Coordinates of N, CA and C in Angstrom, one line a residue:
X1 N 14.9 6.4 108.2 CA 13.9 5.4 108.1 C 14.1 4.4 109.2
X2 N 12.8 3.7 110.0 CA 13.0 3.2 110.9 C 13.6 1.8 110.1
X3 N 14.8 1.0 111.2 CA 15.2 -0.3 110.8 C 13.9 -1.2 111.5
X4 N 13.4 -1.0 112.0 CA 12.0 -1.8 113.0 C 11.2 -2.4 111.5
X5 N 10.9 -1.3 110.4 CA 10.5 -1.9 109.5 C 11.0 -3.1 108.5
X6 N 12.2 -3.0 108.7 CA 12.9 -4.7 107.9 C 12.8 -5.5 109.3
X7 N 12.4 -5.8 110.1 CA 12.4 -6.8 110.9 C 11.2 -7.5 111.5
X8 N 10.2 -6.5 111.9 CA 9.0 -6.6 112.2 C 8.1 -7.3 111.2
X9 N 6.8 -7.9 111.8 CA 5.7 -8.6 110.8 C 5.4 -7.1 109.8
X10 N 5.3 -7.3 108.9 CA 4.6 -5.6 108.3 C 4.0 -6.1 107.1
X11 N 3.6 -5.4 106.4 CA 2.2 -5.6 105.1 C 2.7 -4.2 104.6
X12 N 2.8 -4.5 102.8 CA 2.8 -3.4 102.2 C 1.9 -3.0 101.1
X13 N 1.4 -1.5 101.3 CA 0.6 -1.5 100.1 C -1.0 -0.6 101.0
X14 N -1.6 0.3 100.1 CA -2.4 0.6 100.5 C -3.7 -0.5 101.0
X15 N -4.2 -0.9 99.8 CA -5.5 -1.9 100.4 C -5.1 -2.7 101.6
X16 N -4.1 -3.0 101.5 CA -3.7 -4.7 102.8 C -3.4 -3.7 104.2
X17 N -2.8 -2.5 103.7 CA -2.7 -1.5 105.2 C -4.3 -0.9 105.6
X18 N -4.8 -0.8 104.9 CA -6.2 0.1 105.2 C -7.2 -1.1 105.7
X19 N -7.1 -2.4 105.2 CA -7.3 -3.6 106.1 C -6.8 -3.9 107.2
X20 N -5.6 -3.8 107.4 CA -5.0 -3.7 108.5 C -5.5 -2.7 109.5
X21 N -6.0 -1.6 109.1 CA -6.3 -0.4 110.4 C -7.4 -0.6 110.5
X22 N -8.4 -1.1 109.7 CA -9.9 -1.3 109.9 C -9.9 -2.3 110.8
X23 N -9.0 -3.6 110.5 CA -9.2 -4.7 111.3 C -8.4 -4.7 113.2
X24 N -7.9 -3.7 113.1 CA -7.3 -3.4 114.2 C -5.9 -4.3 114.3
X25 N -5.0 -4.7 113.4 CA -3.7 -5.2 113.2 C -2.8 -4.6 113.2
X26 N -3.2 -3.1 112.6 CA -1.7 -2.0 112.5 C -1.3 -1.2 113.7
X27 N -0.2 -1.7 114.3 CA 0.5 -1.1 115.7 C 1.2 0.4 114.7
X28 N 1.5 0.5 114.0 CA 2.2 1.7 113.1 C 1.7 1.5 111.4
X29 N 1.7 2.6 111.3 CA 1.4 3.0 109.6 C 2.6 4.2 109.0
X30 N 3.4 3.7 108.0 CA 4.0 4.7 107.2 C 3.6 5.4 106.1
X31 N 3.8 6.7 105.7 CA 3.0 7.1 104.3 C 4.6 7.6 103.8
X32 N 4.3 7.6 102.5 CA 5.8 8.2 101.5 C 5.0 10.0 101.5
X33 N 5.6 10.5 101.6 CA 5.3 12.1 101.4 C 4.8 12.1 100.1
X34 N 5.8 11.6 99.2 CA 5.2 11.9 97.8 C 4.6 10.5 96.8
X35 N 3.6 10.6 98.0 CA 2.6 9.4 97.4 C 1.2 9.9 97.0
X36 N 1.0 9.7 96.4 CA -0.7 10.6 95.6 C -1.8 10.5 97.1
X37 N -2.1 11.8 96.9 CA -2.9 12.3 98.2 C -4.2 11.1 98.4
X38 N -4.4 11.0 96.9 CA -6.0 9.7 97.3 C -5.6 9.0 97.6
X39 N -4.4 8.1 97.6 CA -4.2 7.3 98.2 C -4.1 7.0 99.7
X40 N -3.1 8.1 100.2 CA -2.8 8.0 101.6 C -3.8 8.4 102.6
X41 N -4.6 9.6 102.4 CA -5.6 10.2 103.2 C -6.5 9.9 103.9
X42 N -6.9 8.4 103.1 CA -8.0 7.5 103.7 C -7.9 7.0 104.9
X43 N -6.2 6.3 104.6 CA -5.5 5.6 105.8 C -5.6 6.4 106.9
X44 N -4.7 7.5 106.5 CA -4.0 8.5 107.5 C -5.7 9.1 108.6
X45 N -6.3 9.4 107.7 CA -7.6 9.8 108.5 C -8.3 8.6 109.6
X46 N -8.4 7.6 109.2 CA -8.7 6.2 109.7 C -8.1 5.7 110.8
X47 N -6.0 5.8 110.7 CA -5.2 6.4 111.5 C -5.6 7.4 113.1
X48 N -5.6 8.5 112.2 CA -6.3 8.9 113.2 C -7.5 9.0 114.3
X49 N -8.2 8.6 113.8 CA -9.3 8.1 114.5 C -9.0 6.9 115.1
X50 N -8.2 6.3 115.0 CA -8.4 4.7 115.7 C -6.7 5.1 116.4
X51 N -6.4 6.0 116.9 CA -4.9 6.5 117.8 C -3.9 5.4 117.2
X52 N -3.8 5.4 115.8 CA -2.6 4.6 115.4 C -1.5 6.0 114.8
X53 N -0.3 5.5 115.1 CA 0.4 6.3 115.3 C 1.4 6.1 113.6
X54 N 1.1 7.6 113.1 CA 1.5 7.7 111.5 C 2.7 8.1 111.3
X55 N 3.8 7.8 110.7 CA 5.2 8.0 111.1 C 5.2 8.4 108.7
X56 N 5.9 9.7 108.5 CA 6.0 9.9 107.7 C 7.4 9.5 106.9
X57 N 7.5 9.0 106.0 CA 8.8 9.0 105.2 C 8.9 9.6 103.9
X58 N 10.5 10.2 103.8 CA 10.3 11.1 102.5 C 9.5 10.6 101.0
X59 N 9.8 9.6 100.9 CA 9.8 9.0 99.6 C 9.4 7.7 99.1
X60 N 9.0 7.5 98.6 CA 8.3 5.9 98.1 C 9.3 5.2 97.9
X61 N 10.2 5.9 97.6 CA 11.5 4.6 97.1 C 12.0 4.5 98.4
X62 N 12.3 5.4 99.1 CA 13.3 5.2 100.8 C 12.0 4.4 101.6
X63 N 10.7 4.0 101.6 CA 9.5 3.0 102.1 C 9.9 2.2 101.4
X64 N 10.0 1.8 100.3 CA 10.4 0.5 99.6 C 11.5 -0.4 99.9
X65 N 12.6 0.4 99.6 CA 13.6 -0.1 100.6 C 13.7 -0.4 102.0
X66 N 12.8 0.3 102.5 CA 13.0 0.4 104.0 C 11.9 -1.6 104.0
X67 N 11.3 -1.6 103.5 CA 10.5 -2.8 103.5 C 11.1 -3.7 102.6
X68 N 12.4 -3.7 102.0 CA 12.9 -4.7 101.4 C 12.6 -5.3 100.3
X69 N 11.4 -4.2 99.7 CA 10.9 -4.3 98.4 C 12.0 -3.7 97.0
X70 N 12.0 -4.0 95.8 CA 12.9 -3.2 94.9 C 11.8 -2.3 94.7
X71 N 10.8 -1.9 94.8 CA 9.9 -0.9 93.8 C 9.4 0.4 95.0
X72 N 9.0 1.2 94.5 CA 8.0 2.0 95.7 C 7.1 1.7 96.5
X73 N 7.2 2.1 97.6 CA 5.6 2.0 98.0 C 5.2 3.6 98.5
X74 N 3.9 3.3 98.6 CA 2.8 4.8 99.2 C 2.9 4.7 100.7
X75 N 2.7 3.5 101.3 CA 2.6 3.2 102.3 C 2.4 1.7 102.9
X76 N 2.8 1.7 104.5 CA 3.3 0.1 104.9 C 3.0 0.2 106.3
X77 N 2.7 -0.8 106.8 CA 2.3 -1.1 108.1 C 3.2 -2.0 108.9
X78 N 3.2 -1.6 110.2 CA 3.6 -2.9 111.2 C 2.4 -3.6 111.9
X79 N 2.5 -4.6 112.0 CA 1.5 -5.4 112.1 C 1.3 -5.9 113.4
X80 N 0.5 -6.3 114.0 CA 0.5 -7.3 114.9 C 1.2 -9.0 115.1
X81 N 1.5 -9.3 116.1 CA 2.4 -10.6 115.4 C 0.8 -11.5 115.7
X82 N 1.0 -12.5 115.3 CA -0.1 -13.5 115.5 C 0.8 -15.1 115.7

């Protein structure tokens, strides 16, 4: 898991990342593999289309941690600094 993500500005959580890609903020987007397909697909597709670069991680809990949260996540963004 990247250490970039405990350091960097980053947003966790589907809606606040899928705002983030719409609004043009997310320099990187992570998805957990075993995160429920409706969730991630929207992003990931969105992702694609707007050449933001989607970096997979195994697991919701190894995203979680990796963002310094105790709980899971589906998915997390790095952000733009402002």
């Amino acid at each position: 898991m990247p250490n970039r993500l405990k350091t960097a500005q980053r947003i966790v959580g589907a809606k606040q990342t899928l705002k983030a890609v719409q609004g043009g903020r997310a320099k990187e987007v992570f998805v957990a593999q075993d995160a429920d397909e409706r969730v991630i697909r929207p992003i990931i597709e969105l992702c694609t289309q707007n050449g933001i670069r989607v970096t997979e991680v195994s697991s919701m809990a190894e995203l979680g941690k990796a963002c310094s949260i105790e709980v899971g996540a589906a998915v997390a963004a790095i952000i733009e600094d402002n």
